[in-house]
C-alpha positions as a printed Julia matrix, in Angstrom:
319×3 Matrix{Float64}:
  16.02   22.71  -18.59
  16.56   22.45  -22.35
  16.85   18.71  -21.96
  13.6    18.57  -20.11
  11.75   20.46  -22.83
  13.34   18.21  -25.56
  12.12   15.14  -23.61
   8.69   16.86  -23.19
   8.43   17.51  -26.96
   9.5    13.86  -27.85
   7.04   12.43  -25.3
   4.2    14.79  -26.55
   4.93   13.87  -30.2
   4.87   10.15  -29.45
   1.58   10.43  -27.51
   0.04   12.59  -30.14
   0.97   10.15  -32.89
  -0.26    7.13  -30.88
  -3.55    9.03  -30.19
  -4.1    10.12  -33.68
  -3.44    6.63  -35.11
  -7.02    5.8   -34.3
  -8.05    7.84  -37.47
  -6.36    5.19  -39.71
  -8.91    2.49  -38.56
  -6.22   -0.1   -38.44
  -6.57   -2.74  -35.78
  -3.11   -2.1   -34.13
  -4.14    1.58  -33.86
  -6.57    0.59  -31.16
  -3.6    -0.61  -28.92
  -1.61    2.53  -29.63
  -4.58    4.65  -28.82
  -5.03    3.1   -25.39
  -1.21    3.38  -24.66
  -1.12    7.05  -25.76
  -0.72    8.37  -22.21
   2.31    6.22  -21.58
   5.1     8.54  -23.08
   3.74   11.6   -21.15
   3.52    9.61  -17.91
   7.14    8.38  -18.42
   8.11   12.06  -18.87
   6.17   13.1   -15.75
   7.68   10.41  -13.55
  11.2    10.76  -14.79
  11.6    14.46  -15.42
   8.8    15.97  -13.57
   5.19   17.08  -14.11
   6.33   20.17  -15.93
   7.7    17.93  -18.65
   4.49   16.2   -19.1
   2.51   19.52  -19.0
   4.82   21.05  -21.76
   4.59   17.97  -23.9
   0.81   17.68  -23.46
   0.29   21.35  -24.46
   2.5    21.1   -27.51
   0.86   17.88  -28.52
  -2.63   19.26  -28.23
  -1.74   22.25  -30.29
  -0.28   20.15  -32.96
  -3.32   17.92  -33.15
  -5.57   20.87  -33.19
  -3.72   22.43  -36.1
  -3.74   19.21  -38.17
  -7.04   17.47  -37.26
  -9.14   20.33  -35.71
 -10.3    21.49  -32.29
 -12.4    18.27  -31.4
  -9.32   16.09  -31.4
  -7.23   18.65  -29.67
  -9.79   18.86  -26.77
 -10.13   15.02  -26.71
  -6.31   14.66  -26.41
  -6.05   17.22  -23.71
  -8.84   15.77  -21.54
  -8.15   12.05  -22.15
  -4.33   11.98  -22.33
  -2.44   15.19  -21.4
  -4.4    16.13  -18.26
  -4.39   12.65  -16.54
  -0.8    12.1   -17.44
   0.26   15.4   -15.82
  -1.78   15.29  -12.7
  -1.2    11.55  -11.92
   2.49   12.04  -12.52
   2.39   14.99  -10.12
   0.58   12.99   -7.37
   3.0    10.06   -7.64
   5.92   12.39   -6.88
   4.05   14.33   -4.31
   5.56   13.93   -0.74
   6.04   15.84    2.45
   8.78   15.61    5.08
   7.78   13.81    8.4
  11.22   14.18    9.99
  12.65   17.32   11.62
  16.21   16.42   10.31
  16.88   18.67    7.44
  19.83   16.67    6.1
  17.93   13.5     5.45
  14.27   14.05    5.92
  11.85   11.06    5.75
   9.13   11.58    3.28
   5.53   10.6     3.4
   4.37   10.03   -0.18
   0.93   10.56   -1.64
  -0.95    7.29   -0.85
  -1.38    4.95   -3.68
  -5.12    4.38   -2.7
  -5.82    8.07   -3.35
  -3.98    7.83   -6.71
  -6.23    4.96   -7.61
  -9.26    7.07   -6.69
  -7.99    9.92   -8.84
  -7.46    7.43  -11.74
 -11.14    6.31  -11.38
 -12.21    9.83  -11.49
 -10.33   10.62  -14.56
 -11.74    7.48  -16.22
 -15.27    8.53  -15.4
 -14.65   12.02  -16.65
 -13.21   10.76  -19.84
 -16.05    8.23  -20.46
 -18.74   10.73  -19.67
 -17.1    13.34  -22.04
 -17.09   10.74  -24.75
 -20.71    9.87  -24.24
 -21.74   13.51  -24.18
 -19.93   13.87  -27.59
 -22.69   11.56  -28.96
 -25.61   13.59  -27.56
 -26.67   15.77  -24.68
 -29.45   13.58  -23.46
 -29.79    9.76  -22.73
 -32.08    8.97  -25.63
 -29.75   10.62  -28.14
 -26.75    8.89  -26.68
 -28.47    5.45  -26.77
 -29.75    6.12  -30.33
 -26.3     7.03  -31.6
 -24.74    3.97  -29.91
 -27.37    1.72  -31.31
 -27.06    2.94  -34.83
 -23.34    2.53  -34.77
 -23.37   -0.89  -33.28
 -26.18   -2.06  -35.63
 -24.18   -0.88  -38.56
 -21.16   -2.81  -37.51
 -23.12   -6.01  -36.9
 -24.99   -5.69  -40.19
 -21.59   -5.32  -41.93
 -20.38   -8.48  -40.28
 -23.57  -10.36  -41.01
 -24.28   -8.93  -44.49
 -25.06  -12.26  -46.03
 -27.43  -13.38  -43.35
 -30.71  -11.49  -43.54
 -32.55  -13.82  -41.2
 -30.37  -12.69  -38.24
 -31.63   -9.01  -38.29
 -34.11   -9.44  -35.33
 -31.35  -11.31  -33.35
 -28.82   -8.61  -34.17
 -31.2    -5.89  -32.86
 -31.61   -7.9   -29.56
 -27.94   -8.1   -29.27
 -27.42   -4.45  -29.94
 -30.02   -3.45  -27.29
 -27.88   -5.42  -24.73
 -24.66   -3.89  -25.93
 -26.1    -0.36  -25.75
 -27.1    -0.78  -22.15
 -23.73   -2.31  -21.25
 -21.67    0.15  -23.27
 -21.15    3.03  -20.64
 -20.16    0.61  -17.94
 -17.78   -1.34  -20.23
 -16.21    1.98  -21.47
 -15.66    3.1   -17.98
 -14.01   -0.25  -16.93
 -11.76   -0.21  -19.99
 -10.78    3.36  -19.44
  -9.96    2.84  -15.78
  -8.0    -0.37  -16.64
  -5.89    1.37  -19.33
  -5.11    4.47  -17.24
  -4.02    2.32  -14.37
  -1.98    0.04  -16.7
  -0.32    3.06  -18.19
   0.68    4.59  -14.85
   1.96    1.15  -13.58
   4.07    0.61  -16.82
   5.45    4.2   -16.68
   6.45    3.74  -13.06
   8.07    0.36  -13.77
   9.97    1.85  -16.75
  11.29    4.8   -14.74
  12.02    2.57  -11.79
  14.22    0.29  -13.99
  16.04    3.26  -15.32
  16.76    4.49  -11.83
  15.03    7.91  -12.16
  11.93    7.11   -9.94
  12.45    9.26   -6.79
   9.65    7.48   -4.94
  10.3     4.14   -3.4
   8.16    1.39   -4.98
   5.1     0.84   -2.7
   3.91   -2.38   -1.23
   0.87   -2.78   -3.48
  -0.74   -5.41   -1.28
  -1.29   -2.71    1.38
  -3.16   -0.4    -0.9
  -6.58    0.9     0.3
  -8.96    3.44   -0.89
  -9.88    6.39    1.46
 -12.51    5.34    4.07
 -15.33    7.64    2.53
 -14.97    5.93   -0.86
 -17.33    3.14    0.15
 -20.0     5.57    1.19
 -19.66    7.48   -2.09
 -19.88    4.22   -3.88
 -23.1     3.25   -2.25
 -24.55    6.64   -3.05
 -23.55    6.49   -6.63
 -25.1     2.89   -6.95
 -28.33    4.37   -5.71
 -28.33    6.88   -8.5
 -27.78    4.29  -11.15
 -31.47    3.57  -10.97
 -32.45    7.26  -11.61
 -32.64    6.78  -15.36
 -31.81    9.34  -17.98
 -28.41   11.17  -18.23
 -28.02   11.1   -14.42
 -28.36    7.34  -14.43
 -25.77    6.9   -17.2
 -23.27    9.16  -15.47
 -23.94    7.32  -12.13
 -23.28    3.95  -13.84
 -20.01    5.17  -15.32
 -18.73    6.5   -11.87
 -19.91    3.23  -10.25
 -18.05    1.05  -12.77
 -14.83    3.14  -12.43
 -15.12    2.84   -8.57
 -16.05   -0.78   -8.83
 -12.67   -1.56  -10.68
 -10.78    0.38   -8.1
 -12.34   -1.78   -5.39
 -11.42   -4.88   -7.58
  -7.8    -3.82   -7.5
  -7.95   -3.52   -3.73
  -9.55   -7.04   -3.72
  -6.53   -8.44   -5.4
  -4.46   -6.68   -2.81
  -6.56   -8.51   -0.15
  -5.95  -11.73   -2.02
  -2.13  -11.25   -2.02
  -2.22  -10.57    1.72
  -4.31  -13.5     2.62
  -2.27  -16.05    0.49
   1.13  -14.63    1.62
   1.87  -17.69    3.97
   0.51  -20.43    1.55
   2.8   -22.75   -0.23
   0.2   -22.9    -3.09
   0.02  -19.1    -3.27
   1.21  -18.93   -6.89
  -1.53  -21.44   -7.96
  -4.31  -19.46   -6.19
  -3.14  -16.15   -7.71
  -2.61  -17.54  -11.15
  -6.12  -19.18  -11.22
  -7.78  -15.98  -10.01
  -6.13  -13.79  -12.56
  -6.84  -16.27  -15.31
 -10.46  -16.41  -14.39
 -10.77  -12.61  -14.45
  -9.05  -12.28  -17.67
 -11.03  -15.02  -19.49
 -14.46  -14.49  -17.99
 -14.37  -10.87  -16.95
 -17.3   -11.16  -14.53
 -15.24  -12.36  -11.56
 -14.0    -8.84  -11.3
 -17.25   -8.07   -9.59
 -16.35  -10.73   -6.91
 -12.95   -9.08   -6.41
 -14.63   -5.65   -6.07
 -16.96   -7.19   -3.5
 -13.84   -8.48   -1.61
 -12.28   -5.06   -1.81
 -15.29   -3.39   -0.47
 -15.73   -5.95    2.42
 -12.11   -5.17    3.32
 -12.95   -1.41    3.36
 -15.9    -2.1     5.75
 -14.67   -5.04    7.92
 -10.86   -4.59    7.72
 -10.22   -8.06    6.48
  -6.42   -7.63    5.93
  -5.84   -5.99    9.26
  -7.77   -8.64   11.18
  -5.75  -11.35    9.37
  -2.45   -9.61   10.07
  -3.45   -9.17   13.72
  -4.33  -12.84   14.03
  -1.09  -14.15   12.93
   1.58  -14.91   15.57
   4.43  -12.46   15.94
   7.78  -13.51   14.31
  10.12  -15.5    16.57
  13.18  -13.21   17.37
  16.61  -14.59   16.24
  18.69  -15.96   19.01
C-alpha cells in the first residue's frame, strides 16, 4: 500500500508540473500540457484507480496552494478526473464463467470507453469556454480579442492587413469551439492509448489488449449524435455546447471509421499503402477526418464490417 501511494505521489507531481508548465508560455509547455494526464493514467492502469485518485487529489491541492483555486479546479476537471475514471473503466470486468478457479472475464467495451472519452472532452471544452464568459456573446468577444491581439503582434509591421486580420479572426472564432473539442478528444484518447501501451510493455496490464478494429460505439450513440447535430443550429450558448459535443462524438466515429478501414483492407496485399495514405491525408489536411466519421456512422447504421465479414468464405480446415 505504501508503494502504491508513493507511485501516486510521483505520478501526481509529474502531472501537476506538466500541467502548470503552460504558465511559462514556452512552446514546449504546450506539449507537456496536453500530456499531463499521462502519468496519472499510467498509475491508474498499472497500480489501480485508487493510485490515480490519490495522486490527482494531492496534485490538485498542491496546484491550488501554489497557483490558486482556479488552476486547482482546472487540473481536477481536465486531468485528475478523466485519468481516474477512464483508468477505472479500462480495468473494469465481470466474470462470465461459473468456474471460480479461472473465471473468464468480460471487460468493459472499448467503444463505451471511447464514448466516455468524448464526454470528458466535451465537458473540459465547455468548462474552458464558460471560463471566458457565461453567454455566447461574451465568449465570442473574449476569443475574438485574444486572437486579434495575437495576429496583431505577428503582423505588427503590416498596418494594411488589419481588415484581413479581422476577417480571419471571425472565421477562427466560429471554428474555435469545434477545434478545441477535437483537440481535447484526440489528446485524451492518445494519452489513454499511450498509458495502456506503456503498462502492457511493462507486463502490469491486467486486461488483454483488445482488437481495436472491432471497436464500435453503443447503438444509441448515432441517435444522440443526430439530435446534437440538430441543436448545433440553435444559436447562443446551447448552440456552442451542441457544437462541442457533436465535434467530440464526430471524432469518436472517425476512430471507428479507421477501424472499418482496417477491417475492409485486412485481406489486401496493398493494405499498408491504403492505410498509410489515409493516415497521411488526415494528418496533413485534417478535413478527411469528417469522411472517416461518415464511414464510422455508416457502419453503425448499416453494419458494414459485419456484412463484409459475413460475405467472406469460411476458412478451409487443415487436413
